[in-house]
mmCIF file of C-alpha atoms and ligand atoms in Angstrom:
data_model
loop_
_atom_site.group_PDB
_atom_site.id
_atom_site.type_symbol
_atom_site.label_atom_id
_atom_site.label_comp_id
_atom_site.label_asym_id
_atom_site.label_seq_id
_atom_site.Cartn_x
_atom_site.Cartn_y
_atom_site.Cartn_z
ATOM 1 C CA UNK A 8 -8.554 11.902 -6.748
ATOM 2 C CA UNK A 9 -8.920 14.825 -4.791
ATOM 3 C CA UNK A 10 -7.097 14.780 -1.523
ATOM 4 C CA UNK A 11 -9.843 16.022 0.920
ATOM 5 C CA UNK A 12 -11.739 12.518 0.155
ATOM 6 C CA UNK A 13 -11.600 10.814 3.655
ATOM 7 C CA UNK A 14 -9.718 7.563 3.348
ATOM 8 C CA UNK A 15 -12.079 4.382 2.753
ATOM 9 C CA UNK A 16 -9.084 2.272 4.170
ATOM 10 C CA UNK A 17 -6.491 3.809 6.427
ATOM 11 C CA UNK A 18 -3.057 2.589 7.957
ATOM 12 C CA UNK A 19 -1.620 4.384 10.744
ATOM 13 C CA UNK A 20 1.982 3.739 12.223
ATOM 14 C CA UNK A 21 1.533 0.015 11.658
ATOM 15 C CA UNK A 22 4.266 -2.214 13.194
ATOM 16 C CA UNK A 23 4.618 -5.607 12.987
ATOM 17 C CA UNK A 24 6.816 -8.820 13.535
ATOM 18 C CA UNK A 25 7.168 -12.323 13.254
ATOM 19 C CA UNK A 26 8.400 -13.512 16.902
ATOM 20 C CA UNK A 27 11.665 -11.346 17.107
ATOM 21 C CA UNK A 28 11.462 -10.401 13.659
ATOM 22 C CA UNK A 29 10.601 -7.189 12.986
ATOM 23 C CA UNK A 30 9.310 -6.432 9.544
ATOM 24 C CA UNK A 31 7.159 -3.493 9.305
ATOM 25 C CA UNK A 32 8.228 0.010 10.640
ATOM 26 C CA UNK A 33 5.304 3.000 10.710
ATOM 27 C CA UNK A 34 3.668 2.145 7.694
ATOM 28 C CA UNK A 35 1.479 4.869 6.503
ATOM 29 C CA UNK A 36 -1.177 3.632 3.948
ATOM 30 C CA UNK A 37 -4.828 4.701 2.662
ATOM 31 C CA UNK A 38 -6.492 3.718 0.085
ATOM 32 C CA UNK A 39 -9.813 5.832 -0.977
ATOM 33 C CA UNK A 40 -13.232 5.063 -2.197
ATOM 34 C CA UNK A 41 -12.927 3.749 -5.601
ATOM 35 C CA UNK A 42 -9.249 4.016 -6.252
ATOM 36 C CA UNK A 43 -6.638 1.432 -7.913
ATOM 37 C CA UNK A 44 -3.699 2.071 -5.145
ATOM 38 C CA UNK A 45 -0.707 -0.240 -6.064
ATOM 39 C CA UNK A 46 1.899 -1.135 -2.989
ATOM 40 C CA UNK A 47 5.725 -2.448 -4.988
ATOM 41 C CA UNK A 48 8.722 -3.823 -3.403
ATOM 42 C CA UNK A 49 11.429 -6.326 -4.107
ATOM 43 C CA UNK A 50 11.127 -9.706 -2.259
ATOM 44 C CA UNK A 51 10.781 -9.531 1.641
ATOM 45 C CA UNK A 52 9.820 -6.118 1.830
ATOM 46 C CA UNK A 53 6.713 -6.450 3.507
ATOM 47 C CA UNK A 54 4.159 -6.048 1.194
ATOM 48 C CA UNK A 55 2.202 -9.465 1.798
ATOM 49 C CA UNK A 56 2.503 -9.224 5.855
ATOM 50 C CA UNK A 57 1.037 -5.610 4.961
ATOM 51 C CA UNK A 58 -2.219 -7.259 3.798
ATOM 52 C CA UNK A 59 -2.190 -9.853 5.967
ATOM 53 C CA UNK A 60 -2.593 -7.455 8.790
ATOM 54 C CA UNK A 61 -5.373 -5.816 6.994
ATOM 55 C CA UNK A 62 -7.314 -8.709 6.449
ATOM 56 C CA UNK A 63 -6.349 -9.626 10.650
ATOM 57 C CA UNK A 64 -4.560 -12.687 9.690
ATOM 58 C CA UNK A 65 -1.876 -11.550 12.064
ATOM 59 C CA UNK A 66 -2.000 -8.898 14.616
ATOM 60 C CA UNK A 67 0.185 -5.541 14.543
ATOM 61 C CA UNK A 68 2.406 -4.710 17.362
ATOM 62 C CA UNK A 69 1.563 -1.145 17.240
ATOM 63 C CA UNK A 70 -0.381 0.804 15.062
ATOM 64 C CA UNK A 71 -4.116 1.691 13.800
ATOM 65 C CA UNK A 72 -5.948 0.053 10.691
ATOM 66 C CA UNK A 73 -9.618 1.472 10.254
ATOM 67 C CA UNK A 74 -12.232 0.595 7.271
ATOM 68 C CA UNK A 75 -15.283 2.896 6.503
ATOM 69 C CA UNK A 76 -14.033 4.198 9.891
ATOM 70 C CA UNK A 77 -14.390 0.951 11.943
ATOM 71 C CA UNK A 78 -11.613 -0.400 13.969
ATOM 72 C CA UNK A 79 -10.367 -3.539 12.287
ATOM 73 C CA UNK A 80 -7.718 -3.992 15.489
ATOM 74 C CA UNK A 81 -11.214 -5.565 16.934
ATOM 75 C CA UNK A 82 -12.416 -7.803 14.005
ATOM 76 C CA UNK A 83 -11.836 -11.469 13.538
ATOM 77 C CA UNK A 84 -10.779 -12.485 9.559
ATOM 78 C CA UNK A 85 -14.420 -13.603 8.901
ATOM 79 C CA UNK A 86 -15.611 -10.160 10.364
ATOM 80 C CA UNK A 87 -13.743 -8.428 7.942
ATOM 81 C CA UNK A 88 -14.582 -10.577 5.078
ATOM 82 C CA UNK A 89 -17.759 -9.603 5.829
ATOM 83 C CA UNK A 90 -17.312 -5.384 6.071
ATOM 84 C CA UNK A 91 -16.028 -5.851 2.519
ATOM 85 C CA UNK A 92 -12.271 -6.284 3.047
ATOM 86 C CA UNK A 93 -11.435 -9.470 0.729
ATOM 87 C CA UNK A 94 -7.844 -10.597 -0.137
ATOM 88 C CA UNK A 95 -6.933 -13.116 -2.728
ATOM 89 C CA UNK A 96 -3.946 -14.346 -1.303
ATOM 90 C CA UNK A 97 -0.234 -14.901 -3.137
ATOM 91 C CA UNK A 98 0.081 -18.289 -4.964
ATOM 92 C CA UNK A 99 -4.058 -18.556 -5.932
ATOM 93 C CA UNK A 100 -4.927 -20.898 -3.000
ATOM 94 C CA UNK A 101 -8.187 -22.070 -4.879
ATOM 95 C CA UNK A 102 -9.359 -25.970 -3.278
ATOM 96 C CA UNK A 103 -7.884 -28.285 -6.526
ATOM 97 C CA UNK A 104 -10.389 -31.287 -5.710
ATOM 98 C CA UNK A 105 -13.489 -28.614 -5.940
ATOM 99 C CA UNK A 106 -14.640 -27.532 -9.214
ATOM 100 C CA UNK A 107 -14.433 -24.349 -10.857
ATOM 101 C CA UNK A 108 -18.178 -24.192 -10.088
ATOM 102 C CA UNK A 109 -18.142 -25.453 -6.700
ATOM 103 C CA UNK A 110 -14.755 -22.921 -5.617
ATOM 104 C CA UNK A 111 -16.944 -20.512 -7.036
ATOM 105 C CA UNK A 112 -19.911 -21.154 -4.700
ATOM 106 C CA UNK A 113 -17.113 -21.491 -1.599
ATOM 107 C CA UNK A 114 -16.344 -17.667 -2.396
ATOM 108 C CA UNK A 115 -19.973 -16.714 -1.179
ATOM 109 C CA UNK A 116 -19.511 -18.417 2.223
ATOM 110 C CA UNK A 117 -20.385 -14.839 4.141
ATOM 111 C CA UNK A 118 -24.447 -15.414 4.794
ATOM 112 C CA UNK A 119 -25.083 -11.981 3.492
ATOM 113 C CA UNK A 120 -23.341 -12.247 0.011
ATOM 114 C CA UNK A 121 -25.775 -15.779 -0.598
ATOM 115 C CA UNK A 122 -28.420 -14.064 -2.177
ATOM 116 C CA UNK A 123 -26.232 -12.461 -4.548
ATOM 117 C CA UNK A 124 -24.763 -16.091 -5.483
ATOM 118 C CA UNK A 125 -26.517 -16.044 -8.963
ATOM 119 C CA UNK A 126 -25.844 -12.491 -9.505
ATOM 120 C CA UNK A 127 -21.963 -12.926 -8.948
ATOM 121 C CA UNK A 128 -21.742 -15.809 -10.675
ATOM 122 C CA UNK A 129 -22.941 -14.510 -14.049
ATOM 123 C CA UNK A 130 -20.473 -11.367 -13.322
ATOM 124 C CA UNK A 131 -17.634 -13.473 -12.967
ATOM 125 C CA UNK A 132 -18.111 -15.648 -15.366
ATOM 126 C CA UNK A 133 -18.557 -12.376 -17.927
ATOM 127 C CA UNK A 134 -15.256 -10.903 -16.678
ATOM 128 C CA UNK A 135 -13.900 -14.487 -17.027
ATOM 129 C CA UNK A 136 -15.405 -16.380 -20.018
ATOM 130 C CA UNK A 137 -12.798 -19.064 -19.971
ATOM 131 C CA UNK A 138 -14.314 -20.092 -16.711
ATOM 132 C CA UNK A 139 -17.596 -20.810 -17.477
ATOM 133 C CA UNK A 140 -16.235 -23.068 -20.259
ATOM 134 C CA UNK A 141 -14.459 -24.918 -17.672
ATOM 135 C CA UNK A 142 -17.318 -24.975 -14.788
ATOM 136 C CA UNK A 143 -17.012 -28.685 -14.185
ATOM 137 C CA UNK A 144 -13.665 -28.717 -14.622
ATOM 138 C CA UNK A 145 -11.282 -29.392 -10.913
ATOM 139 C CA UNK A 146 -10.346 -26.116 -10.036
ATOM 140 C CA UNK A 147 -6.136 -28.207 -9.590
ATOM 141 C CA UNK A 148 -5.664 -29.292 -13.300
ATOM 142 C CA UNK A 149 -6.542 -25.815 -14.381
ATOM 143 C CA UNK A 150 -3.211 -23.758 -16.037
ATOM 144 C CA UNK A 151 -1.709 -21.687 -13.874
ATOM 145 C CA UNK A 152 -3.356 -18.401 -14.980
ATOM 146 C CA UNK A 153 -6.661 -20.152 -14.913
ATOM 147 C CA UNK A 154 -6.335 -20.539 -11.199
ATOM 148 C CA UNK A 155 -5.665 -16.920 -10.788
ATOM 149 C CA UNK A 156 -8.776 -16.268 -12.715
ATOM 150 C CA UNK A 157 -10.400 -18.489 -10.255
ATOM 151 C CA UNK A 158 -8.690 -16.936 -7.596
ATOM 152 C CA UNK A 159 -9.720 -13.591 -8.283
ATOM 153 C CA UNK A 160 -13.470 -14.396 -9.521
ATOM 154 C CA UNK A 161 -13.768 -16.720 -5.859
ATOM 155 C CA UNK A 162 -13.052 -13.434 -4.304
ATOM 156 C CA UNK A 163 -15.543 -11.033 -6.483
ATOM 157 C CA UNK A 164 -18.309 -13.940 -5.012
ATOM 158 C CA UNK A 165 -17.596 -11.942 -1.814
ATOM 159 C CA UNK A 166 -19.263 -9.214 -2.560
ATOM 160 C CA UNK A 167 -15.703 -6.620 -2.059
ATOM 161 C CA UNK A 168 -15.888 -3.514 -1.428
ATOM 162 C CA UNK A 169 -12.388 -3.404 -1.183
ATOM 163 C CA UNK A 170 -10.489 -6.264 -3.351
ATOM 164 C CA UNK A 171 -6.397 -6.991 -1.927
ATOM 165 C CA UNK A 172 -5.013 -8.393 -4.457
ATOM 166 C CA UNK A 173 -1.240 -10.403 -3.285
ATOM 167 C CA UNK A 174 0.298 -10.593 -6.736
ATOM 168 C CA UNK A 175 -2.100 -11.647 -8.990
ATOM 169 C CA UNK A 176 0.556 -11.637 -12.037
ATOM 170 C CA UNK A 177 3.096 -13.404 -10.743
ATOM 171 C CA UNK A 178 4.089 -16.876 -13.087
ATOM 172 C CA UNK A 179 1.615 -15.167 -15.554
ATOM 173 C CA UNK A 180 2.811 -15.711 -19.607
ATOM 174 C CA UNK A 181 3.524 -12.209 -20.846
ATOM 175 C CA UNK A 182 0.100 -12.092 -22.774
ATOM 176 C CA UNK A 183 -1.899 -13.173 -19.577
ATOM 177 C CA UNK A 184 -0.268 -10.204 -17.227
ATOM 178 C CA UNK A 185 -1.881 -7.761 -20.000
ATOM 179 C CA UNK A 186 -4.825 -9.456 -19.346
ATOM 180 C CA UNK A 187 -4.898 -9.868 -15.567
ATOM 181 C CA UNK A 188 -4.134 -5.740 -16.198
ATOM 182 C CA UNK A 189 -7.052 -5.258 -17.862
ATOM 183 C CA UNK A 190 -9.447 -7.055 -16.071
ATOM 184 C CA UNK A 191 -8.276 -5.684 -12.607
ATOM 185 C CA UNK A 192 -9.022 -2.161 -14.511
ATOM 186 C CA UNK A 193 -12.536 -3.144 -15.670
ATOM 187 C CA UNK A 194 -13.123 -4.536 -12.132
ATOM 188 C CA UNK A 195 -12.369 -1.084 -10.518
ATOM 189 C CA UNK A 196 -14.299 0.578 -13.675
ATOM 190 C CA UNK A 197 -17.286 -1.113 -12.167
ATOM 191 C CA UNK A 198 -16.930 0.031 -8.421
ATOM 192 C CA UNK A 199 -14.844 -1.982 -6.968
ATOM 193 C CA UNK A 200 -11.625 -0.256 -5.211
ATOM 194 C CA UNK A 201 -8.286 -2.195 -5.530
ATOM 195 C CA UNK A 202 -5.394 -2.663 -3.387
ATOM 196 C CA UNK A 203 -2.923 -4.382 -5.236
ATOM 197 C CA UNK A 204 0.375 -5.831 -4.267
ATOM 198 C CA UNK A 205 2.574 -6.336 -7.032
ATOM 199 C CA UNK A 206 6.014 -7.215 -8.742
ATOM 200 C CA UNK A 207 5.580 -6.248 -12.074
ATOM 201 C CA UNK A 208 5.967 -2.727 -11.412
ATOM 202 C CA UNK A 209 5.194 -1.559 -14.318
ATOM 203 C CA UNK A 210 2.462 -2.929 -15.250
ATOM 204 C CA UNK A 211 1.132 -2.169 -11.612
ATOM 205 C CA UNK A 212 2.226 1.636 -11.829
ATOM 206 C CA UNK A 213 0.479 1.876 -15.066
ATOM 207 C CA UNK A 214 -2.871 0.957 -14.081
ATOM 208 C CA UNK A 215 -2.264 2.770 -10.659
ATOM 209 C CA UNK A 216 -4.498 6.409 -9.099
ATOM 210 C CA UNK A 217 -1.321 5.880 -6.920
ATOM 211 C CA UNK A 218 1.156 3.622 -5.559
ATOM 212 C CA UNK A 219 3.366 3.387 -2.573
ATOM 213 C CA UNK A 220 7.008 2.139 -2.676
ATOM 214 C CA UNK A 221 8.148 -0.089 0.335
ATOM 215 C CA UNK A 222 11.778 -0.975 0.962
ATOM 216 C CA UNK A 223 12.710 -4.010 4.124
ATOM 217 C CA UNK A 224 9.225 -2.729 5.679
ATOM 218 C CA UNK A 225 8.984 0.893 5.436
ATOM 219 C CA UNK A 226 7.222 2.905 2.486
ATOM 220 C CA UNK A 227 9.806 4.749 0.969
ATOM 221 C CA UNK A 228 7.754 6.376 -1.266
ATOM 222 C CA UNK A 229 4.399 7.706 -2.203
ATOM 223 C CA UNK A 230 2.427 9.657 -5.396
ATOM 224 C CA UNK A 231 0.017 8.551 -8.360
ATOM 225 C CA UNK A 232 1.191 6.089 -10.613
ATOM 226 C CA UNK A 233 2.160 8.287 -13.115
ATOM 227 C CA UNK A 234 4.997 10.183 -10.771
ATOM 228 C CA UNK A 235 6.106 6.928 -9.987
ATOM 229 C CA UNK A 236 6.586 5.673 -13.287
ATOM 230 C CA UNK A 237 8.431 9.124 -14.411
ATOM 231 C CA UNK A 238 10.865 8.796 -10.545
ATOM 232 C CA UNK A 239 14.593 8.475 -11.153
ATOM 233 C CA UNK A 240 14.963 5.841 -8.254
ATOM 234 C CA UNK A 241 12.013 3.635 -9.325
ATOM 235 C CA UNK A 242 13.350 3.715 -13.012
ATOM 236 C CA UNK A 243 16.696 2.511 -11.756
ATOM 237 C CA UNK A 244 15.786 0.167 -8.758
ATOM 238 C CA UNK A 245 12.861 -1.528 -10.649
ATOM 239 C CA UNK A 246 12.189 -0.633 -14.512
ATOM 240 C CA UNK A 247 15.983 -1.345 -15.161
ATOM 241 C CA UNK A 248 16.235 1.974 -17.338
HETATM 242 N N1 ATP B 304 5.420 -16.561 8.668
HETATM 243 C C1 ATP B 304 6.595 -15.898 8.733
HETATM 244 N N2 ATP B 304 7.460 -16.113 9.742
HETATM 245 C C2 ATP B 304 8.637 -15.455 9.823
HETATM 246 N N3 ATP B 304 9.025 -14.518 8.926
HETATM 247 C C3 ATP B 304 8.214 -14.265 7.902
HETATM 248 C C4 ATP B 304 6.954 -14.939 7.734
HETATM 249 N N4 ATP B 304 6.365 -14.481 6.620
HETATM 250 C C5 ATP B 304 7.204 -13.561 6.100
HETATM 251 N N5 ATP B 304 8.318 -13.421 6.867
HETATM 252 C C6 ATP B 304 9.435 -12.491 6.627
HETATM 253 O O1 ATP B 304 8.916 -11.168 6.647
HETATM 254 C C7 ATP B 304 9.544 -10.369 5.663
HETATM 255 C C8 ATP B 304 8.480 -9.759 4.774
HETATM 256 O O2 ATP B 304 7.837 -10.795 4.035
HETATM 257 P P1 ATP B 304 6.631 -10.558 3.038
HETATM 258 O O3 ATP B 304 6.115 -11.889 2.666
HETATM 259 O O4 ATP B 304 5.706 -9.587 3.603
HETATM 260 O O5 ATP B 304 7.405 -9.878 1.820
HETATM 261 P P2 ATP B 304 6.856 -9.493 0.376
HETATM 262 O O6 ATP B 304 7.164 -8.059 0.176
HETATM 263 O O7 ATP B 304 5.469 -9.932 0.199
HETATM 264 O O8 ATP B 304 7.849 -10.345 -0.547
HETATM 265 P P3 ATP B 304 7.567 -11.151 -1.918
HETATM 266 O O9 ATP B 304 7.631 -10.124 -2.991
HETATM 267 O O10 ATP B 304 8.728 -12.085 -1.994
HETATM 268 O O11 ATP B 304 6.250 -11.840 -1.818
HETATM 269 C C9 ATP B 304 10.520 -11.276 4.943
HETATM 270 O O12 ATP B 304 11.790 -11.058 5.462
HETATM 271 C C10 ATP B 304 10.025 -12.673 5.266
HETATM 272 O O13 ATP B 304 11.082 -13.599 5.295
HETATM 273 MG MG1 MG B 305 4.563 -11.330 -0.991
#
């Protein structure tokens, strides 16, 4: 990706704390048009609250976040839902008592993505075959990695220009992460750009343009997913090599 691409999604000096708590220092983060851009970190580091401030959840203390060039500093969650911003969050918070179908439908909740309903629904279900095989099925005695197929396909229903993906392997069997790999892959392959937030590092790093390393709230580190993989520290800190 050539550098002089203007940034689709772009973090400036972002700040941020919890009460007294202050957990993100001057992140710098952009993520261009059609990119997989991968954000690792151990536990705490900030890498969820970073999302969560992009999607408006919580405000910054300091710092600018624009999409396509709008200001999301003035946007409401549902506003950015609907600019093409969508995050499915950590721990696949799909609605157990719904069905697959019916979580499915709840993903297309923005007005403008309803006409697309049928559209999306025959994507996802491609992408996700095992889902469509379980349509009645409640959405809360799936497996584990069938939620976070849900998960992810409730969010594709959206319409996302941008998908944030908040771990999507974690609790994953070893065979599944491959998959969840893959798929994100053939999600970006068909125009989707991904910000994804992620543990397995990797995995992540593999499947990365490029990837940013934050350590207790600052990014430590930045290049494609290839330098990242090949960087002494990451190899040590992360890779265990
Ligand atoms: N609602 C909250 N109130 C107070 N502190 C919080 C809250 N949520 C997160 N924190 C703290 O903010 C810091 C960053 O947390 P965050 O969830 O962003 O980390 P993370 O990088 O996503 O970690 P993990 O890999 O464990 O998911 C941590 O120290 C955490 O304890
Ligand atoms: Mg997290």
């Amino acid at each position: 990706m050539p550098t002089w691409v203007r940034a689709m999604l772009k973090i400036e000096k972002l700040n941020f704390a919890y009460g007294d708590l202050k957990v993100l220092w001057d992140v710098d983060l952009e993520v261009h048009e059609g990119e997989i851009v991968t954000v690792v970190g151990a536990n705490g580091a900030g890498k969820s609250t970073t999302l969560k401030n992009i999607s408006r959840l919580v405000t910054p203390t300091s710092g600018s976040i624009t999409f396509q060039g709008r200001d999301l500093g003035k946007m409401q969650p549902h506003h950015v839902v609907e600019a093409g911003l969508v995050q499915v969050p950590e721990g696949r918070r799909i609605f157990p008592e719904m069905t697959v179908m019916e979580n499915l439908r709840m993903g297309s909740y923005v007005k403008a993505t309803r006409p697309d309903r049928q559209k999306n629904i025959d994507w996802v279900f491609e992408l996700f075959p095992r889902l469509r095989e379980r349509e009645k099925q409640l959405g809360g005695t799936m497996s584990g990695g069938e939620q976070q197929m849900l998960a992810i396909a409730r969010g594709l229903m959206a319409n996302p220009k941008v998908l944030l993906l908040d771990e999507p392997s974690l609790g994953l069997s070893p065979l599944l992460v491959k998959n969840i790999f893959d798929i994100i892959t053939g999600i970006n392959k068909q125009g989707v750009t991904i910000l994804l937030v992620e543990q397995n590092v990797y995995q992540s790093l593999r499947i990365a343009h490029r990837a940013y390393v934050m350590e207790t709230g600052r990014v430590v580190l930045t290049g494609t997913g290839e330098e990242l993989l090949n960087n002494d520290h990451i190899k040590k800190a992360f890779l265990g090599m």
